[in-house]
PDB file of C-alpha atoms in Angstrom:
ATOM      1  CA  UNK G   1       0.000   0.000   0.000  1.00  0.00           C
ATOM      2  CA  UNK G   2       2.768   2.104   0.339  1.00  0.00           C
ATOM      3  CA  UNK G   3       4.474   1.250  -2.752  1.00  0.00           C
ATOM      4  CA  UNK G   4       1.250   2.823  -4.484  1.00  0.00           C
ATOM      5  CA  UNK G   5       0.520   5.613  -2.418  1.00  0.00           C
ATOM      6  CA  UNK G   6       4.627   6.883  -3.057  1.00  0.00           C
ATOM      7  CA  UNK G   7       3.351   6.227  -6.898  1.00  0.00           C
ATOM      8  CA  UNK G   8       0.451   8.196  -6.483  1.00  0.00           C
ATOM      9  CA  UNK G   9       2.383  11.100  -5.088  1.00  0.00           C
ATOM     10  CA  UNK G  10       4.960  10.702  -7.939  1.00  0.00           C
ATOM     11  CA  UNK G  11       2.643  11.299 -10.290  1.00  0.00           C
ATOM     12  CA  UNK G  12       1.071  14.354  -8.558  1.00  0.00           C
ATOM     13  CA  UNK G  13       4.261  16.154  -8.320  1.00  0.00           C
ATOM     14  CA  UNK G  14       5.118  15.703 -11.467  1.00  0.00           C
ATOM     15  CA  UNK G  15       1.803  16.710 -12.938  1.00  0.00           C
ATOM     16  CA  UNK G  16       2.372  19.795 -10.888  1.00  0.00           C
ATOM     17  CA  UNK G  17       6.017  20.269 -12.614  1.00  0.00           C
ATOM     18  CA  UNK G  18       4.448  20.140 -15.966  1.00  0.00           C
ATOM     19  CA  UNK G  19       1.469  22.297 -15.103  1.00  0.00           C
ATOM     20  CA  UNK G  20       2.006  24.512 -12.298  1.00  0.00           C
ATOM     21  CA  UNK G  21       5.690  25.264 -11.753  1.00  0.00           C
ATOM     22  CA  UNK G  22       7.092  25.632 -15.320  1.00  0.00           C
ATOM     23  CA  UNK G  23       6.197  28.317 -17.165  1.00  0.00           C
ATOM     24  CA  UNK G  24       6.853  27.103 -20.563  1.00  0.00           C
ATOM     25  CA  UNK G  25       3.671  27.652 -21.710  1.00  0.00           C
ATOM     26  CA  UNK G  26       4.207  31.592 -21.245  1.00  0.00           C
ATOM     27  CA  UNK G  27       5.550  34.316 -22.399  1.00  0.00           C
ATOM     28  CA  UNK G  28       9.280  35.192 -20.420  1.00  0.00           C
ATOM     29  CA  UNK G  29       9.138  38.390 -18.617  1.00  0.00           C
ATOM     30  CA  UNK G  30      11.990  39.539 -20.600  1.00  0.00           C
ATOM     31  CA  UNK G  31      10.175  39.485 -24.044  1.00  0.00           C
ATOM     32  CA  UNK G  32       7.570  41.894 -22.581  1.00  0.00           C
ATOM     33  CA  UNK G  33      10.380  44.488 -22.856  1.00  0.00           C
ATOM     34  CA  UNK G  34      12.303  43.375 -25.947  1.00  0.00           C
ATOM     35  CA  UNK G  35      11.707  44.022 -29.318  1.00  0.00           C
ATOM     36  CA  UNK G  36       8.669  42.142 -30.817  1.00  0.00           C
ATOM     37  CA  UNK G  37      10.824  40.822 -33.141  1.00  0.00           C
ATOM     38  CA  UNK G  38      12.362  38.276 -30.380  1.00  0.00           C
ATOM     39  CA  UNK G  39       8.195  38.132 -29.059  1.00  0.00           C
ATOM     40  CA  UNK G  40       7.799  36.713 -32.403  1.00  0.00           C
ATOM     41  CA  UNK G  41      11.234  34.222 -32.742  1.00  0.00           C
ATOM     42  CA  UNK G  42      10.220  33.235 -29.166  1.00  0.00           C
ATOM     43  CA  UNK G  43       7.053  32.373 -30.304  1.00  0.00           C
ATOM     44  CA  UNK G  44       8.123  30.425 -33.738  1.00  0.00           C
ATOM     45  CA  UNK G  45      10.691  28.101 -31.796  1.00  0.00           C
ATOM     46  CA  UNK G  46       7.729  27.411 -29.178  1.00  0.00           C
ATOM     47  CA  UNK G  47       5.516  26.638 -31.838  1.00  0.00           C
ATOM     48  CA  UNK G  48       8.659  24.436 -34.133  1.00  0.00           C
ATOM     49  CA  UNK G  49       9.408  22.521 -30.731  1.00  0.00           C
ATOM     50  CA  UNK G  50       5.448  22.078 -30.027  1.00  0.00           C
ATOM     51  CA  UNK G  51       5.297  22.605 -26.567  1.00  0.00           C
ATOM     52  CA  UNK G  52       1.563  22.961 -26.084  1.00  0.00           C
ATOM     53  CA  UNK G  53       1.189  19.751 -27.898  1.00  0.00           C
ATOM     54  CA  UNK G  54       3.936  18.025 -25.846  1.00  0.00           C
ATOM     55  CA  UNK G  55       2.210  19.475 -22.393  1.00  0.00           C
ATOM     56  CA  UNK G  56      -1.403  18.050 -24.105  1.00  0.00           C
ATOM     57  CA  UNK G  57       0.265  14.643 -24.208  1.00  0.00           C
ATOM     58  CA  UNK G  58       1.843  14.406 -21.002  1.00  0.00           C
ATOM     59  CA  UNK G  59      -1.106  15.328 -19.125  1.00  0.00           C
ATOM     60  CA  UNK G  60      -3.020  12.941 -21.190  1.00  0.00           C
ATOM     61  CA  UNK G  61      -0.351  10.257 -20.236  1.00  0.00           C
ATOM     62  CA  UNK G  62      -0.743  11.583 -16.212  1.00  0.00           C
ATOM     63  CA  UNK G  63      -4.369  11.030 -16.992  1.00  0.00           C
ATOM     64  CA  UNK G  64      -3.892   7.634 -17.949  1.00  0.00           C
ATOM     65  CA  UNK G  65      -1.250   7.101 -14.990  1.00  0.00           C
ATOM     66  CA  UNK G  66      -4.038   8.800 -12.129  1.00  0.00           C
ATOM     67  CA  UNK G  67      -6.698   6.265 -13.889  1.00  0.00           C
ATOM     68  CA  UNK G  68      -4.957   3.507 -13.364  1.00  0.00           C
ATOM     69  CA  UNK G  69      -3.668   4.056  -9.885  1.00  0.00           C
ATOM     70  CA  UNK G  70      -7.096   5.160  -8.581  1.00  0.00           C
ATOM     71  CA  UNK G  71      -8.512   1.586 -10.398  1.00  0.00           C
ATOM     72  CA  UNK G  72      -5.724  -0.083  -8.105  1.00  0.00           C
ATOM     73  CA  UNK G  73      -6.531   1.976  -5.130  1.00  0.00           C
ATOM     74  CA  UNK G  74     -10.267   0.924  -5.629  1.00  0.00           C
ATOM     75  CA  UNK G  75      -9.419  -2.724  -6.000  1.00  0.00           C
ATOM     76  CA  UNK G  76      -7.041  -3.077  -2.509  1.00  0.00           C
ATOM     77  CA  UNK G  77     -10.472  -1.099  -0.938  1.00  0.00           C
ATOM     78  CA  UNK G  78     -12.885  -3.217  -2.364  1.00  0.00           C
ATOM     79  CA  UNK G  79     -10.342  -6.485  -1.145  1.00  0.00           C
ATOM     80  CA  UNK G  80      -9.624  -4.688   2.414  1.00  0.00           C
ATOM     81  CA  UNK G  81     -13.659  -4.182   3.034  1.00  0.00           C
ATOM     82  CA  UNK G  82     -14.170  -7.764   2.048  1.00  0.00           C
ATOM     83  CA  UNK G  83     -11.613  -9.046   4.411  1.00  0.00           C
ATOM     84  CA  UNK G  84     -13.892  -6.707   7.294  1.00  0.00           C
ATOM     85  CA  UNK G  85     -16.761  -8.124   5.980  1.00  0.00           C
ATOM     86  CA  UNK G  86     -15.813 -11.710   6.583  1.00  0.00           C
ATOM     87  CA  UNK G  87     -14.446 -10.771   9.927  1.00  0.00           C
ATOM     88  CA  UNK G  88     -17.859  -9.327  10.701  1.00  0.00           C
ATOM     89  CA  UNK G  89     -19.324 -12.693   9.549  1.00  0.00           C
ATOM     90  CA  UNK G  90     -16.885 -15.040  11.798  1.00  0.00           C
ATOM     91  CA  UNK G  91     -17.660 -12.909  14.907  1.00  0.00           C
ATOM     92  CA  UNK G  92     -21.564 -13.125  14.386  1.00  0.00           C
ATOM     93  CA  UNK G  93     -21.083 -16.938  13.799  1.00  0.00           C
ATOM     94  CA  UNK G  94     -19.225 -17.155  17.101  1.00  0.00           C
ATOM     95  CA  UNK G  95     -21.876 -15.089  19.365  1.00  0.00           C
ATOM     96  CA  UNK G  96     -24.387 -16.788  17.997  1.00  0.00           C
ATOM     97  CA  UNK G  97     -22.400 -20.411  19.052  1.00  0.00           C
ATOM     98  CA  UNK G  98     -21.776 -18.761  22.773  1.00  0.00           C
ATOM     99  CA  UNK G  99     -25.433 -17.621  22.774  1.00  0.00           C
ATOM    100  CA  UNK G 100     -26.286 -21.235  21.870  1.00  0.00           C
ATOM    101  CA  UNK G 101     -24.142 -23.130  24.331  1.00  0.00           C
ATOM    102  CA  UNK G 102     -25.473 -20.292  27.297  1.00  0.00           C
ATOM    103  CA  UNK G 103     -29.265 -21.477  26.021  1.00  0.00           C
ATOM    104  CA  UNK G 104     -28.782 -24.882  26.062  1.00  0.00           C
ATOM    105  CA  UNK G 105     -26.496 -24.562  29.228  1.00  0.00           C
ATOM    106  CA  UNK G 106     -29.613 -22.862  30.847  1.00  0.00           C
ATOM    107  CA  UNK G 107     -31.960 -25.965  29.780  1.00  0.00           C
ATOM    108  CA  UNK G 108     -29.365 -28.143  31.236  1.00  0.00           C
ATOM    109  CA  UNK G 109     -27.861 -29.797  28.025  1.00  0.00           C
ATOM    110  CA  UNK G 110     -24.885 -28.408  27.828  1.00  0.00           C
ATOM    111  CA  UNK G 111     -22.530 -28.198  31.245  1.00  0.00           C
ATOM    112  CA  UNK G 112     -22.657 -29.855  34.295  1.00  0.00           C
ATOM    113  CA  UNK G 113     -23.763 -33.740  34.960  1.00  0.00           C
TER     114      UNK G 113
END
């Protein structure tokens, strides 16, 4: 479980890298004061390398990733609340045997002879 919550977080933080803490995606501070002629070379060589469409895709592949790790997460739930469930089911069993042995034990079946 810990394996795939440290995976989990791995893919958060990187998700954030892509999308929150780069700025790729815009415009460099310094551009805003050059001449628009390096505005416009800045904005060719973002457009020759494809960033956008490189950012689309590796969101798309975090997608994926999140997907499949919340599927995984769901599964070790859905075995953990099983495993509960059967517990639940032993300890009913067992009262039910005690209460049984106290009844009979009162009718004089079970005990002392």
């Amino acid at each position: 479980m810990l394996c795939k919550s440290a995976c989990l977080l791995q893919v958060f933080i990187q998700k954030a890298a892509v999308n929150l803490l780069s700025s790729v995606l815009d415009t460099p501070e310094f551009f805003w004061r050059a001449p628009d002629s390096f505005q416009a070379l800045y904005e060719r060589i973002c457009e020759y390398l494809e960033l956008e469409e490189r950012v689309e895709v590796l969101n798309a592949r975090f997608a994926v990733l999140q997907e499949m790790l919340d599927m995984l997460r769901d599964h070790e739930n859905n075995h953990h609340n099983a495993r509960l469930e059967w517990i639940v089911i032993w300890l009913i069993v067992i009262e039910v045997v005690v209460g049984l042995l106290e009844v009979m034990g009162l009718f004089g079946l079970v005990g002392e002879h």
